[in-house]
Structure formats: C-alpha cells, structure tokens
Amino acid sequence: MVAPVSELFGLEDQIAVVTGASGVLGGAIARGLAAAGARVGLLARRRERLEELARSLGESAVALEADVLDAAQLERARATVLDRWGRVDVLVNAAGGNVPGATVGERSFFELPAAALDEVVRLNFHGTVLPSQVFGAAMAAGADQATRSRSIVNVSSLAAHRALTRVVGYGAAKAAVENLTRWLAVELAPHGVRVNAVAPGFFVGEQNRALLLDESGALTARGERIVAATPAGRFGEPDELAGTVIWLCSAAASFVTGVVIPVDGGFDAFGGV
C-alpha cells in the first residue's frame, strides 16, 4: 500500500541540522526543511544572520553559532540540539565555498599557492567531514534507528563534474566531497543512515554575484556563457535546490543512498552543440 504523499515527502517530527545556514543556499534549504515539518538547527559562524533566520522560523529553529572546522564548537552545537530536541535525524552539509587564492585568473595554475589550495580543501572537504563525524555519531547511535529515517545530504557542485575555468581548487575539493558521500553511504548503511549529495549548477549567491551579474543586474560575459550552456536558459532559484534536499531527506527516498543529484537546469547534460 502506498503511503499518502504527505507522509512520503513530509518531514514531520524530524530533527535537522543545516551547516552554512547563513548563506543563500543553506538558508533556503533550512527554510524548506522547516516548511516540510522539520525542526532545524541553523549552524554557521554569522550569529546575526542565524538569529534573523531563526526568528523567521519561530519555535521550529535554533541558532547554532559554530565553525565547521572546529570540532569543539560542533560538539557544543550538537549538545544544544540534543538538549533541546533529544536526537538528530538529518544533517545537511551546506557550508563551503570558493577561496580567491585557489582560483586561476590573475595568476596562472603554475603560480597557485599550496596554502590556498589547502584552505579551499579544508573549507569544503574537512568542513563536510567534521560535521558528519560529530552529528553523524548521534544519528548512528539513535535508539530507535530501526524505525526512524535518518539522512545526511552533502552539497557538492557541478564544478566536481566539469572542468570549469578558474575554480581549480574548489572543483577538486567538491570532487572529494562526492567520493566521501559514496564512501559514507556504504559505511553508515548498517546504522540506518542514508548519505547522498546534491550538485548545484549555477545559482546567484554572495560569492559569485559579481562574476555572473554586473551592477545593473545584467549578465556579465561569464554569466551569458553559463546561461547559453544551460538548457533551462537561466540560473537556478534557491528553493529549487531545497526541494531536492527535502526529497532526499524524506521517506520517498528511503531506498536512495550513495548518489549525487545534479540540480542544474540541464547544464551537466549539455555538450554545447
């Protein structure tokens, strides 16, 4: 017998933590999870933005000021969630981003500093590993793990699939996140925890706005090339990414683990011809 759609795709009584919740995509994911019925821990370094988002979501949210590269801060955030709600069912690793020093542009690949590459790998890869260790331990230890759906969703990028100009360090770091996703899916399956990832195409955020849009809001030359290579003919909207994450966290995806879902308007499918 097929369960009602509201049960398949709803997240009622689920406890979620979203890292990078102060960003455009992380914030949209957090709002989407809350709208689907989850209570959400909003984790990031920028407390003011977190508290603003938490106020907008009411009692279903709590601000968790923490750095994803600091295990002690993550453990304190986990303690806050467990004290407030008793468990963790969902973790979305949305923290990450590019590092200008690890980008080819004004300097060539041969001049890229190793320290900048280390930084972008730490932010994206280690910034996914550490929260998965800290919050994943609580998820795997759940007393009712046989009956409760639990899920980790990592945020990758199409830069992990395609050789995009400029973002050499970022693409390599996100490729590591995708390999980690598959590895964790196998490792955590006996604990009843599913692990998947989403690979966003081009969405306008704080870091890439100046690359995609000029001061008037018109497309830059790079933005025009991207839209031309996207069959949907536009950039993505943050809520469109949130919808995919909700599905991956829901009972509707209960037999889905170890996959990376592109959310890209067809960019990865198109060869440009």
Coordinates of C-alpha atoms in Angstrom, one line a residue:
M1 CA 0.0 0.0 0.0
V2 CA 1.4 3.4 -1.0
A3 CA 1.7 5.9 1.8
P4 CA 0.0 9.3 1.5
V5 CA 2.0 11.9 -0.3
S6 CA 2.2 14.0 2.9
E7 CA 3.9 11.1 4.7
L8 CA 6.2 10.3 1.8
F9 CA 7.5 13.8 1.3
G10 CA 6.8 15.4 4.7
L11 CA 9.4 15.7 7.5
E12 CA 7.1 16.0 10.5
D13 CA 8.9 15.3 13.8
Q14 CA 12.3 15.2 12.1
I15 CA 15.2 17.0 13.7
A16 CA 17.6 18.6 11.2
V17 CA 20.9 20.5 11.3
V18 CA 22.0 22.6 8.4
T19 CA 25.5 23.9 8.2
G20 CA 26.2 27.1 6.2
A21 CA 22.7 28.2 7.1
S22 CA 23.6 31.9 6.9
G23 CA 24.2 31.6 3.2
V24 CA 21.8 31.9 0.3
L25 CA 21.5 28.2 -0.5
G26 CA 21.9 27.0 3.1
G27 CA 19.2 29.4 4.3
A28 CA 16.8 28.3 1.6
I29 CA 17.4 24.6 2.5
A30 CA 16.8 25.4 6.2
R31 CA 13.5 27.2 5.3
G32 CA 12.5 24.3 3.1
L33 CA 13.1 21.7 5.8
A34 CA 11.1 23.7 8.3
A35 CA 8.2 24.2 5.8
A36 CA 8.2 20.4 5.4
G37 CA 7.7 20.0 9.1
A38 CA 11.2 19.6 10.5
R39 CA 12.7 21.4 13.4
V40 CA 16.0 22.8 12.3
G41 CA 19.3 23.7 13.9
L42 CA 20.9 26.6 12.0
L43 CA 24.7 26.3 12.1
A44 CA 27.1 28.9 10.8
R45 CA 29.6 31.5 12.0
R46 CA 27.5 34.6 11.5
R47 CA 25.2 34.8 14.5
E48 CA 23.3 37.9 13.5
R49 CA 22.1 36.2 10.2
L50 CA 21.4 33.0 12.0
E51 CA 19.2 34.7 14.7
E52 CA 17.4 36.6 12.0
L53 CA 16.6 33.3 10.2
A54 CA 15.7 31.6 13.4
R55 CA 13.2 34.4 14.3
S56 CA 11.5 34.0 10.9
L57 CA 11.1 30.2 11.5
G58 CA 9.8 30.6 15.1
E59 CA 10.0 27.7 17.6
S60 CA 10.9 25.2 14.9
A61 CA 14.5 26.6 14.7
V62 CA 17.5 27.3 16.9
A63 CA 20.7 29.3 16.0
L64 CA 23.9 27.3 16.4
E65 CA 27.0 29.6 16.1
A66 CA 29.9 27.4 15.2
D67 CA 32.7 26.9 12.7
V68 CA 32.5 23.7 10.7
L69 CA 36.3 23.3 11.1
D70 CA 36.2 23.4 14.9
A71 CA 35.3 20.1 16.4
A72 CA 34.8 21.5 19.9
Q73 CA 32.3 24.2 18.6
L74 CA 30.5 21.5 16.7
E75 CA 30.2 19.3 19.8
R76 CA 28.7 22.2 21.7
A77 CA 26.2 22.7 18.9
R78 CA 25.3 19.0 19.0
A79 CA 24.8 19.2 22.7
T80 CA 22.4 22.1 22.2
V81 CA 20.4 20.2 19.7
L82 CA 20.3 17.0 21.8
D83 CA 19.3 19.0 24.9
R84 CA 16.5 20.8 23.1
W85 CA 15.1 18.0 20.9
G86 CA 16.8 14.8 22.0
R87 CA 18.2 13.5 18.7
V88 CA 19.4 14.3 15.2
D89 CA 17.7 12.8 12.2
V90 CA 19.0 14.9 9.3
L91 CA 22.3 16.7 8.6
V92 CA 22.7 18.9 5.5
N93 CA 26.4 19.9 4.9
A94 CA 25.9 23.2 3.0
A95 CA 28.9 25.1 4.4
G96 CA 31.6 25.7 1.8
G97 CA 32.6 28.0 -1.0
N98 CA 35.5 29.1 -3.1
V99 CA 38.7 30.7 -2.0
P100 CA 40.0 33.5 -4.2
G101 CA 43.6 32.5 -3.7
A102 CA 42.9 29.0 -5.1
T103 CA 41.4 30.4 -8.3
V104 CA 43.1 30.8 -11.7
G105 CA 42.6 34.3 -13.1
E106 CA 45.1 37.0 -12.3
R107 CA 47.7 34.2 -11.7
S108 CA 48.3 31.0 -13.6
F109 CA 47.9 27.5 -12.4
F110 CA 51.6 27.2 -12.1
E111 CA 51.6 30.1 -9.6
L112 CA 48.8 28.8 -7.3
P113 CA 50.0 28.8 -3.7
A114 CA 49.7 25.4 -1.9
A115 CA 48.3 27.2 1.2
A116 CA 45.3 28.5 -0.8
L117 CA 44.6 25.0 -2.1
D118 CA 44.8 23.6 1.4
E119 CA 42.4 26.3 2.5
V120 CA 39.7 25.5 -0.1
V121 CA 40.0 21.8 0.6
R122 CA 39.7 22.3 4.3
L123 CA 36.6 24.5 3.9
N124 CA 34.8 22.2 1.6
F125 CA 36.1 18.7 2.4
H126 CA 37.1 18.9 6.0
G127 CA 34.0 21.2 6.5
T128 CA 31.9 18.3 5.5
V129 CA 33.9 15.5 7.3
L130 CA 33.9 17.1 10.7
P131 CA 30.1 17.8 11.0
S132 CA 29.4 14.3 9.6
Q133 CA 31.6 12.8 12.3
V134 CA 30.1 14.9 15.1
F135 CA 26.4 14.9 14.2
G136 CA 26.6 11.5 12.4
A137 CA 27.7 9.8 15.6
A138 CA 24.5 11.0 17.3
M139 CA 22.5 9.8 14.3
A140 CA 24.1 6.4 14.2
A141 CA 23.6 5.9 17.9
G142 CA 19.8 6.5 17.8
A143 CA 18.0 4.1 20.0
D144 CA 15.1 3.9 17.5
Q145 CA 17.2 3.7 14.4
A146 CA 15.3 0.7 13.0
T147 CA 12.2 2.7 12.6
R148 CA 13.3 6.3 12.1
S149 CA 14.5 7.7 8.8
R150 CA 17.9 9.4 9.1
S151 CA 19.8 11.1 6.3
I152 CA 23.0 13.1 5.5
V153 CA 22.9 15.3 2.4
N154 CA 26.2 16.9 1.3
V155 CA 26.3 19.9 -1.0
S156 CA 28.7 19.4 -3.9
S157 CA 28.9 21.4 -7.2
L158 CA 28.9 20.8 -10.9
A159 CA 32.5 22.0 -10.7
A160 CA 33.2 18.5 -9.4
H161 CA 31.8 17.0 -12.7
R162 CA 33.1 19.5 -15.3
A163 CA 36.4 21.3 -15.8
L164 CA 35.1 24.8 -15.2
T165 CA 37.6 27.6 -15.8
R166 CA 39.1 29.4 -12.9
V167 CA 37.9 27.3 -9.9
V168 CA 40.5 24.6 -9.9
G169 CA 40.8 24.2 -6.1
Y170 CA 37.0 24.4 -5.5
G171 CA 36.3 21.8 -8.1
A172 CA 38.8 19.4 -6.7
A173 CA 37.5 19.9 -3.2
K174 CA 33.9 19.2 -4.2
A175 CA 35.0 16.1 -6.1
A176 CA 36.4 14.9 -2.8
V177 CA 33.0 15.6 -1.2
E178 CA 31.3 13.4 -3.7
N179 CA 33.7 10.5 -3.1
L180 CA 33.2 10.9 0.6
T181 CA 29.4 10.8 0.0
R182 CA 29.6 7.4 -1.7
W183 CA 32.0 6.0 1.0
L184 CA 29.8 7.2 3.9
A185 CA 26.7 5.7 2.2
V186 CA 28.4 2.3 2.4
E187 CA 29.8 2.9 5.9
L188 CA 26.6 4.1 7.5
A189 CA 24.1 1.9 5.8
P190 CA 24.3 -0.7 8.7
H191 CA 23.4 2.1 11.1
G192 CA 20.3 3.0 9.0
V193 CA 21.7 6.4 7.9
R194 CA 21.5 7.3 4.2
V195 CA 24.1 9.6 2.6
N196 CA 23.5 11.5 -0.6
A197 CA 24.6 14.7 -2.2
V198 CA 23.2 17.4 -4.4
A199 CA 25.4 19.1 -7.1
P200 CA 24.0 22.6 -7.7
G201 CA 24.5 24.2 -11.1
F202 CA 24.6 28.0 -11.2
F203 CA 22.7 29.9 -8.5
V204 CA 23.4 33.5 -7.7
G205 CA 24.9 33.9 -4.3
E206 CA 27.2 36.3 -2.4
Q207 CA 30.4 34.8 -3.7
N208 CA 29.6 34.6 -7.4
R209 CA 27.3 37.5 -7.9
A210 CA 29.9 39.9 -9.3
L211 CA 31.1 37.1 -11.7
L212 CA 27.6 36.5 -13.1
L213 CA 25.8 39.9 -12.9
D214 CA 27.0 43.4 -13.4
E215 CA 25.9 46.4 -11.2
S216 CA 22.7 46.8 -13.2
G217 CA 21.8 43.2 -12.8
A218 CA 22.5 42.3 -16.4
L219 CA 24.5 39.2 -17.2
T220 CA 28.3 39.5 -17.4
A221 CA 30.2 37.8 -20.2
R222 CA 30.7 34.8 -18.0
G223 CA 27.0 34.8 -17.0
E224 CA 26.0 34.8 -20.7
R225 CA 28.2 31.8 -21.4
I226 CA 26.7 29.9 -18.5
V227 CA 23.1 30.6 -19.4
A228 CA 23.8 29.7 -23.0
A229 CA 25.2 26.4 -21.8
T230 CA 22.2 25.7 -19.6
P231 CA 19.2 24.2 -21.4
A232 CA 16.8 25.8 -19.0
G233 CA 18.1 29.1 -20.1
R234 CA 18.5 30.7 -16.6
F235 CA 20.2 30.4 -13.2
G236 CA 18.6 28.3 -10.5
E237 CA 16.4 29.6 -7.7
P238 CA 17.5 28.6 -4.2
D239 CA 14.1 27.0 -3.4
E240 CA 14.6 24.6 -6.4
L241 CA 17.7 23.2 -4.6
A242 CA 15.8 23.0 -1.3
G243 CA 13.1 20.8 -2.9
T244 CA 15.6 18.2 -3.9
V245 CA 17.1 18.2 -0.4
I246 CA 13.7 17.7 1.1
W247 CA 13.1 14.7 -1.1
L248 CA 16.4 13.1 -0.2
C249 CA 15.6 13.5 3.5
S250 CA 12.1 12.1 3.2
A251 CA 10.6 8.7 3.2
A252 CA 10.1 9.0 -0.5
A253 CA 13.9 8.5 -0.9
S254 CA 14.1 5.7 1.6
F255 CA 15.9 3.4 -0.9
V256 CA 18.2 6.1 -2.2
T257 CA 21.8 6.3 -0.9
G258 CA 25.2 7.0 -2.3
V259 CA 24.0 9.2 -5.2
V260 CA 24.8 12.7 -6.3
I261 CA 21.8 14.6 -7.8
P262 CA 22.5 17.4 -10.2
V263 CA 20.2 20.4 -9.8
D264 CA 21.5 22.4 -12.7
G265 CA 18.8 23.1 -15.4
G266 CA 20.5 20.5 -17.6
F267 CA 24.0 22.1 -17.6
D268 CA 25.7 18.7 -17.0
A269 CA 23.7 17.0 -19.7
F270 CA 24.6 19.5 -22.5
G271 CA 27.7 19.4 -24.6
G272 CA 27.2 22.9 -26.0
V273 CA 26.3 21.7 -29.5

